[in-house]
Tab-separated table of C-alpha atoms in Angstrom:
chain	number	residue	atom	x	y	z
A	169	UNK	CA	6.663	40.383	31.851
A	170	UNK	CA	9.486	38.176	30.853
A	171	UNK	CA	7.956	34.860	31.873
A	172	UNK	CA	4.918	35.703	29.918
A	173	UNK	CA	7.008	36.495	27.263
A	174	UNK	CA	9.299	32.776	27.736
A	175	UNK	CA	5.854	31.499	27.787
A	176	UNK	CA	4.850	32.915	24.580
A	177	UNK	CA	7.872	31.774	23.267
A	178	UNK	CA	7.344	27.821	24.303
A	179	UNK	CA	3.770	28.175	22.943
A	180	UNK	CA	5.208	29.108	19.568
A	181	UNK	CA	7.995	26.176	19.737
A	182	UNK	CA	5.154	23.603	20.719
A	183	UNK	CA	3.429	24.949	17.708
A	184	UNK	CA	6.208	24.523	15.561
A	185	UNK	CA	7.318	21.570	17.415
A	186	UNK	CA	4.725	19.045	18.374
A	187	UNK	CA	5.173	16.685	20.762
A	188	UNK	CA	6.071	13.310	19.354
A	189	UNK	CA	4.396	11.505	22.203
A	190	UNK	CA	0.944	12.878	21.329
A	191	UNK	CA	0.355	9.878	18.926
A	192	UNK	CA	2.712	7.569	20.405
A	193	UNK	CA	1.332	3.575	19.985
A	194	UNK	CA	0.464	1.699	22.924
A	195	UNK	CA	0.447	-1.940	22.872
A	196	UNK	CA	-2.730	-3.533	24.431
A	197	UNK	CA	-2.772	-5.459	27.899
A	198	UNK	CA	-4.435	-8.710	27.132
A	199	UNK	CA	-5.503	-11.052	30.069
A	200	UNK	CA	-3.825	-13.685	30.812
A	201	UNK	CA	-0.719	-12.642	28.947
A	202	UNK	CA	2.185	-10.455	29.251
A	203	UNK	CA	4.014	-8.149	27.677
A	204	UNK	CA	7.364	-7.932	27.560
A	205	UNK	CA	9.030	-4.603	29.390
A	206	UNK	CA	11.390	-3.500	26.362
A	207	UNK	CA	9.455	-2.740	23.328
A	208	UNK	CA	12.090	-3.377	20.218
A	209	UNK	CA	12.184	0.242	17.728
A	210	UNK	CA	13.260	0.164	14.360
A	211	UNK	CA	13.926	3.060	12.221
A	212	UNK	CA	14.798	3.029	8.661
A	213	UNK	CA	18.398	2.942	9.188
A	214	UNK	CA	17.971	-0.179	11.844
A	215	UNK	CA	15.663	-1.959	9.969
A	216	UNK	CA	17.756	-4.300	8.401
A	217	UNK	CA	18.839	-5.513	11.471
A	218	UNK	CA	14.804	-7.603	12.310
A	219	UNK	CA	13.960	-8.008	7.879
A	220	UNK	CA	17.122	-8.073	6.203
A	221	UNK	CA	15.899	-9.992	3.426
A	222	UNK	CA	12.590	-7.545	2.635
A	223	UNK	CA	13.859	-4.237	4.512
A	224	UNK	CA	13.851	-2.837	0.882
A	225	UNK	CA	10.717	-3.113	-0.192
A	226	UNK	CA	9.510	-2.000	2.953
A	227	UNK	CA	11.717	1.166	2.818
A	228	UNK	CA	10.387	1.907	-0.759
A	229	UNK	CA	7.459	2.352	0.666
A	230	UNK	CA	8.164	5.156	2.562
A	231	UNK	CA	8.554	3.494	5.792
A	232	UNK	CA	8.956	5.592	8.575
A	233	UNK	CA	9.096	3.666	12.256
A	234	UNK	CA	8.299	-0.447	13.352
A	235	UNK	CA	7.761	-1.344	17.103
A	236	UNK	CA	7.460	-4.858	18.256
A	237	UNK	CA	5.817	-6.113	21.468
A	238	UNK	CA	6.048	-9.736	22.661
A	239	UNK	CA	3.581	-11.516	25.097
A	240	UNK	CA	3.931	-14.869	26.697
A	241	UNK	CA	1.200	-16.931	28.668
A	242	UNK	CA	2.178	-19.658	31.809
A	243	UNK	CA	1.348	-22.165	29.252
A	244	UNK	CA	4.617	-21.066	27.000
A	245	UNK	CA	2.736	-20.023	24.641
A	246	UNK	CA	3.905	-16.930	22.985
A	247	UNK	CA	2.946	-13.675	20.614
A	248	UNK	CA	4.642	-11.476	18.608
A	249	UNK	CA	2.761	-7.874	17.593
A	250	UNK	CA	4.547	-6.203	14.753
A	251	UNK	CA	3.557	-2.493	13.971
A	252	UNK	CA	4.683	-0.861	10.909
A	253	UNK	CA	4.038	2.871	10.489
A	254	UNK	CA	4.449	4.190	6.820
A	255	UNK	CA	4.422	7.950	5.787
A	256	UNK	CA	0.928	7.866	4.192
A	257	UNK	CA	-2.223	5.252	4.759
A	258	UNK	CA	-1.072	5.369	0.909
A	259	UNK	CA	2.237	3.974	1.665
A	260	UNK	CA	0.757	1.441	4.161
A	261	UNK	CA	-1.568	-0.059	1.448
A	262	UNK	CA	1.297	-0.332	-0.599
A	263	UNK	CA	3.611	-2.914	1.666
A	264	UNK	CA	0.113	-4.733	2.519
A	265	UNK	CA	-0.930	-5.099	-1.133
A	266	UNK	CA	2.575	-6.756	-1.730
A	267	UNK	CA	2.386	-9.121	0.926
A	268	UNK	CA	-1.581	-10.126	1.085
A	269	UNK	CA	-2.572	-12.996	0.169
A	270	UNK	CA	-5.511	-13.004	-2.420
A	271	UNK	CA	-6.637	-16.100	-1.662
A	272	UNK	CA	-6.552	-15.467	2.383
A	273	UNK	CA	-9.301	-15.635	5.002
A	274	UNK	CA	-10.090	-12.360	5.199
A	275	UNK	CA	-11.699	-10.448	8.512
A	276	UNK	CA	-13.179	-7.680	9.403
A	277	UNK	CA	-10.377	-6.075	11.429
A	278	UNK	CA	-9.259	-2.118	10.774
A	279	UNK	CA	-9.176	-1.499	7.095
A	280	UNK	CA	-8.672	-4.931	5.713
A	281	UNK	CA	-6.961	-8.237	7.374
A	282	UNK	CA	-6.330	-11.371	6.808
A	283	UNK	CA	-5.754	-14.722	9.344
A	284	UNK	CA	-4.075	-18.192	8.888
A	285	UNK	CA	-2.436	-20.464	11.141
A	286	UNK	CA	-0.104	-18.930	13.738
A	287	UNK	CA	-0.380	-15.478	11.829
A	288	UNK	CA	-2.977	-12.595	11.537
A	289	UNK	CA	-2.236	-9.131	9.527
A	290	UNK	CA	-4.139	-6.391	8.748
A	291	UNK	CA	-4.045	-2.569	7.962
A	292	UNK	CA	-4.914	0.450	9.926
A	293	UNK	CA	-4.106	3.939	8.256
A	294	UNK	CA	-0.745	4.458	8.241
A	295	UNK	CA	0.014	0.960	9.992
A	296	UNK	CA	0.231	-2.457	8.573
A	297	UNK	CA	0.392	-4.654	11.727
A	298	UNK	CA	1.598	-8.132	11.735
A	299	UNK	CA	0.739	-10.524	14.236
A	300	UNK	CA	2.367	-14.053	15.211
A	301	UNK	CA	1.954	-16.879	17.380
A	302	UNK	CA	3.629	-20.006	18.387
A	303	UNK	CA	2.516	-22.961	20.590
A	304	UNK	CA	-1.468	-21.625	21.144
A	305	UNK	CA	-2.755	-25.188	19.879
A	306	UNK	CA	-6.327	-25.140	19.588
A	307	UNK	CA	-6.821	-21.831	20.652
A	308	UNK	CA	-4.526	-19.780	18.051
A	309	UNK	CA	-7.493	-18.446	15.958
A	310	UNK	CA	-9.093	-17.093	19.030
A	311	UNK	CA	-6.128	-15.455	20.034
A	312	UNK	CA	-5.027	-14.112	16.837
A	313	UNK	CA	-8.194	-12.371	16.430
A	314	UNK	CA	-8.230	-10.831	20.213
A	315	UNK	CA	-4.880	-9.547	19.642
A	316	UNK	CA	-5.805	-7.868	16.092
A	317	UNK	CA	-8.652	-6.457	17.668
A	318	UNK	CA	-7.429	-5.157	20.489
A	319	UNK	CA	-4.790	-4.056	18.252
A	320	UNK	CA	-7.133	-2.158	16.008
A	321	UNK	CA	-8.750	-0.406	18.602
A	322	UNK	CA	-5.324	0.687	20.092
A	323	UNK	CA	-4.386	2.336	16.835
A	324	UNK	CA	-7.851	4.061	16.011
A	325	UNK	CA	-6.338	4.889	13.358
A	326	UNK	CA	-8.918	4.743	9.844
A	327	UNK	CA	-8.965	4.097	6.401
A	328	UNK	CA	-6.059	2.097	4.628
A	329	UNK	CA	-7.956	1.480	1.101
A	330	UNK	CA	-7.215	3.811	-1.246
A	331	UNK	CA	-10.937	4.968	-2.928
A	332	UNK	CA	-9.142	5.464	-6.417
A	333	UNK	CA	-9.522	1.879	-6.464
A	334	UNK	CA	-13.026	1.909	-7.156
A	335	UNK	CA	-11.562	3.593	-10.783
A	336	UNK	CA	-10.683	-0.025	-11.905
A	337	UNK	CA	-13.399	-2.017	-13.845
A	338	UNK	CA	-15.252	-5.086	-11.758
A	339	UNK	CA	-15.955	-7.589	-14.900
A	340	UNK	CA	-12.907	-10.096	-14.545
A	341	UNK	CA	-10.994	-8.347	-11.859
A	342	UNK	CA	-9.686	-11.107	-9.494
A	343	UNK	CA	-10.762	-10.484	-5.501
A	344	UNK	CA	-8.399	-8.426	-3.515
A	345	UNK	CA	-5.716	-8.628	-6.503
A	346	UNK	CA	-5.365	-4.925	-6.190
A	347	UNK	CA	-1.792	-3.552	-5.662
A	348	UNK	CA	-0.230	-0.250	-4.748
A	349	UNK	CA	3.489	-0.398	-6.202
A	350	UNK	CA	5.015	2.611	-4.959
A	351	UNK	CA	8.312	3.567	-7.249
A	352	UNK	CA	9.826	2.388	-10.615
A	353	UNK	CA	6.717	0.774	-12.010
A	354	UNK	CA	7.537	-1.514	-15.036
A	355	UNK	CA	10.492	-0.868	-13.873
A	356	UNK	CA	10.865	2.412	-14.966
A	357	UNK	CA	11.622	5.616	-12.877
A	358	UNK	CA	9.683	8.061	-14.629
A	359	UNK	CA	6.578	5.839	-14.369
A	360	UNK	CA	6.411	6.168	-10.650
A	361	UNK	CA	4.162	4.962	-8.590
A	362	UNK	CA	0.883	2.668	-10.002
A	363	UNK	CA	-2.043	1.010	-9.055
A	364	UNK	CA	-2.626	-2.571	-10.747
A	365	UNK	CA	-5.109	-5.646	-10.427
A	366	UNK	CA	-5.182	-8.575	-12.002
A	367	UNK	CA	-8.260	-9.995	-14.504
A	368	UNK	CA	-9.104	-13.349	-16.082
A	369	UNK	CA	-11.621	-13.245	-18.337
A	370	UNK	CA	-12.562	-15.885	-20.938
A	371	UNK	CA	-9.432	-17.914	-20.183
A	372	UNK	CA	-7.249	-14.527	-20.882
A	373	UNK	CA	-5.446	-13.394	-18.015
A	374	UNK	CA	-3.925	-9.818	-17.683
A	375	UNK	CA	-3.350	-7.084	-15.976
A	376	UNK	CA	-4.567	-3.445	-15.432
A	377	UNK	CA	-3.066	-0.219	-14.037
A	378	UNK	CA	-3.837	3.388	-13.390
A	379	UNK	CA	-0.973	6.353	-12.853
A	380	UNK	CA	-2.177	9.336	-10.870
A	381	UNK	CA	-0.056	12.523	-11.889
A	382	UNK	CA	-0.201	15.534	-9.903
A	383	UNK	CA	-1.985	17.475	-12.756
A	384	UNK	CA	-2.552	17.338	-16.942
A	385	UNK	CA	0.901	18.462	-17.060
A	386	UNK	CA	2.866	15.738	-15.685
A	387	UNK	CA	0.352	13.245	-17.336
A	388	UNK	CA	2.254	14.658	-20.485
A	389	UNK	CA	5.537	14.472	-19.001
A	390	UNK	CA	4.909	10.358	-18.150
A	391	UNK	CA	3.709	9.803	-21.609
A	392	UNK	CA	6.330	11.437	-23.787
A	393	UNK	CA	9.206	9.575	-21.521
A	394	UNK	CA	7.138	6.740	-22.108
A	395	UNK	CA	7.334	7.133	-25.661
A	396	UNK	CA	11.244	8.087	-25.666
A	397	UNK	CA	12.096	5.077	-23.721
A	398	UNK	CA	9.862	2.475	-26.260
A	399	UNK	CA	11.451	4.394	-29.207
A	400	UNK	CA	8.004	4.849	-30.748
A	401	UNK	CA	7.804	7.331	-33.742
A	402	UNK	CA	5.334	8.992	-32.206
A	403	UNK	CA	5.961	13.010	-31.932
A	404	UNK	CA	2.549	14.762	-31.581
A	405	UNK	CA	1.349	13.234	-27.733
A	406	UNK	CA	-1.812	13.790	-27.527
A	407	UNK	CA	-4.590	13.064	-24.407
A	408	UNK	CA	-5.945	9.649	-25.723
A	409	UNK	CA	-4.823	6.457	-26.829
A	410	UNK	CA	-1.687	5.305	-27.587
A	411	UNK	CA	-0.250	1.399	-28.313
A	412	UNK	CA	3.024	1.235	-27.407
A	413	UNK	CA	5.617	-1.965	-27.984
A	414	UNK	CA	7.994	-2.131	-25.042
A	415	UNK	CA	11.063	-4.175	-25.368
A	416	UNK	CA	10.547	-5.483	-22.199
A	417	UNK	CA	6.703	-6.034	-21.641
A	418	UNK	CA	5.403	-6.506	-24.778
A	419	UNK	CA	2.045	-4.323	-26.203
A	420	UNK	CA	1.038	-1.723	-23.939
A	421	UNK	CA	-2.244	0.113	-24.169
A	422	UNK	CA	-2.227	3.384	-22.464
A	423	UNK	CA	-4.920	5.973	-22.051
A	424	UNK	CA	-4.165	9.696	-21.115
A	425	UNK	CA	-6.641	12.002	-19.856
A	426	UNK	CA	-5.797	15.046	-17.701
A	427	UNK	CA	-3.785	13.647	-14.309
A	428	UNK	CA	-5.011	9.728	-15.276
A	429	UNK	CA	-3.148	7.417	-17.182
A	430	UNK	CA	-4.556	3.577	-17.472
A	431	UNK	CA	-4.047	0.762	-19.544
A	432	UNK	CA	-3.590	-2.580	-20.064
A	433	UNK	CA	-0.650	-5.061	-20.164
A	434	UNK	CA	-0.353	-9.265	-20.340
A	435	UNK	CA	-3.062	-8.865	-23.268
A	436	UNK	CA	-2.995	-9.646	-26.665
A	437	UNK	CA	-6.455	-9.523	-27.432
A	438	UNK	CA	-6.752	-6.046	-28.787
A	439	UNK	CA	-10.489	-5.895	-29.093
A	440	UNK	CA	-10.746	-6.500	-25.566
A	441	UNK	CA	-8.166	-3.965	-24.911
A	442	UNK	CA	-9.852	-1.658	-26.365
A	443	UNK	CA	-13.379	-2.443	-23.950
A	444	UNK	CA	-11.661	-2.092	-20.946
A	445	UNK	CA	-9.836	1.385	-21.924
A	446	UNK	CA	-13.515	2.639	-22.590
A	447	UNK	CA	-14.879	0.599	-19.310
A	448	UNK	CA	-11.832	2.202	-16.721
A	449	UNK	CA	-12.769	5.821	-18.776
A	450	UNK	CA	-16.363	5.591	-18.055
A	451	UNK	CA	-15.339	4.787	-14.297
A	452	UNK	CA	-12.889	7.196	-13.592
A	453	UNK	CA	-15.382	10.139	-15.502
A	454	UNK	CA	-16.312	12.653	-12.890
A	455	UNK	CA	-12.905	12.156	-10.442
């Protein structure tokens, strides 16, 4: 009776409890390579000590653990696998967004990646995996991409690009521009987290954005601090359209409608404001 019972009692724990090892990342053997024994953990509070410089804008998006593998070949060749785990596939979009390059060669490796020489990244869910290489001559492409795939498949892990992205009008919008900016956008606390892509269109260029509140409620909430902090005369907030001069980024056109909140900034042209308001409302209709 009382080991079924301390049984009972371990199955609840376990429940409560899981086992941390049950997703724990493996690093790939690759032929002709190997690994090194010690694989180098960083946690949030350690991470300063392998990115001082960018451990910040890592951390403010909500990073939660980084292991790093290296591999070395008898020709001295060497690679370095980098694996970033954020809170949310969200999160993980945001840090790769910031560092992409627009103008990369991209590949088709987990949700999106990118290669150039001596480097490959990419991102996989929750991870946004960074791979290096030094001394591969010739072959560094090669290798870079059988490391990212092996990588890739290692991880299983799906999805990275967030589908709200498909909210954001296509005439003008500048490939793989888009950009997750996780706290404090415009700089502003109660604006917090944003997506944004950049347009050019008829020699304009500019910039648009979407907030996603948690409900109609907190739409209003954003808005009206909005308004406080511009010191607009506005007092009646309504769902709709409002122009608002900020000190610090000139005109901004806003829409609110329910949890959305999009707009425009980096444009003077009002007219053309005003199409792509209508153009991101017809697009988000329906979500």
């Amino acid at each position: 009776m009382w080991g079924r019972t301390i049984g009972l009692i371990l199955g609840i724990l376990l429940c409560w409890f899981p086992d941390s090892g049950a997703n724990e990342l493996r690093f790939p053997e690759i032929a002709g390579w190997k690994r090194s024994a010690d694989i180098q953990t960083f946690t949030p509070q350690s991470l300063y000590e392998y990115i001082n410089g960018a451990a910040d804008l890592y951390l403010s998006c909500d990073f939660e653990e980084l292991q790093v593998a290296e591999y070395v070949n008898e020709r001295k060749a060497s690679v370095t696998v980098e694996a970033y785990r954020h809170r949310t596939p969200r999160d993980a979009f945001g840090i790769y967004s910031q560092e992409r390059l627009p103008e990369g060669d991209f590949i088709r490796i987990g949700a999106q990646g990118y290669i150039g020489r001596n480097f490959l990244n990419f991102l996989a869910g929750r991870y946004y995996v960074k791979i290096s290489s030094s001394n591969t001559g010739d072959e560094d492409r090669e290798v870079l991409l059988t490391y990212g795939k092996r990588m890739a498949e290692s991880l299983g892990e799906k999805g990275g690009i967030p589908t709200i992205l498909s909210s954001f009008p296509a005439e003008g919008k500048k490939v793989n521009s888009e950009k997750y900016i996780t706290r404090n956008f415009l700089g502003y606390p109660f604006l917090h987290s944003a997506y944004t892509a950049d347009y050019e269109l008829t020699g304009k260029r500019f910039k648009l954005f979407l907030l996603e509140a948690k409900d109609r409620n907190e739409g209003r909430v954003i808005v009206q601090a909005y308004i406080r902090q511009v010191k607009s005369l506005q007092k009646d907030v309504r769902e709709g359209r409002h122009t608002l001069s900020d000190p610090h980024h000139g005109i901004i056109d806003l829409y609110w409608k329910g949890a959305y909140i999009w707009g425009t900034f980096d444009l003077a042209d009002g007219d053309l404001r005003s199409e792509y308001l209508r153009l991101f409302e017809e697009r988000l209709r329906g979500k």
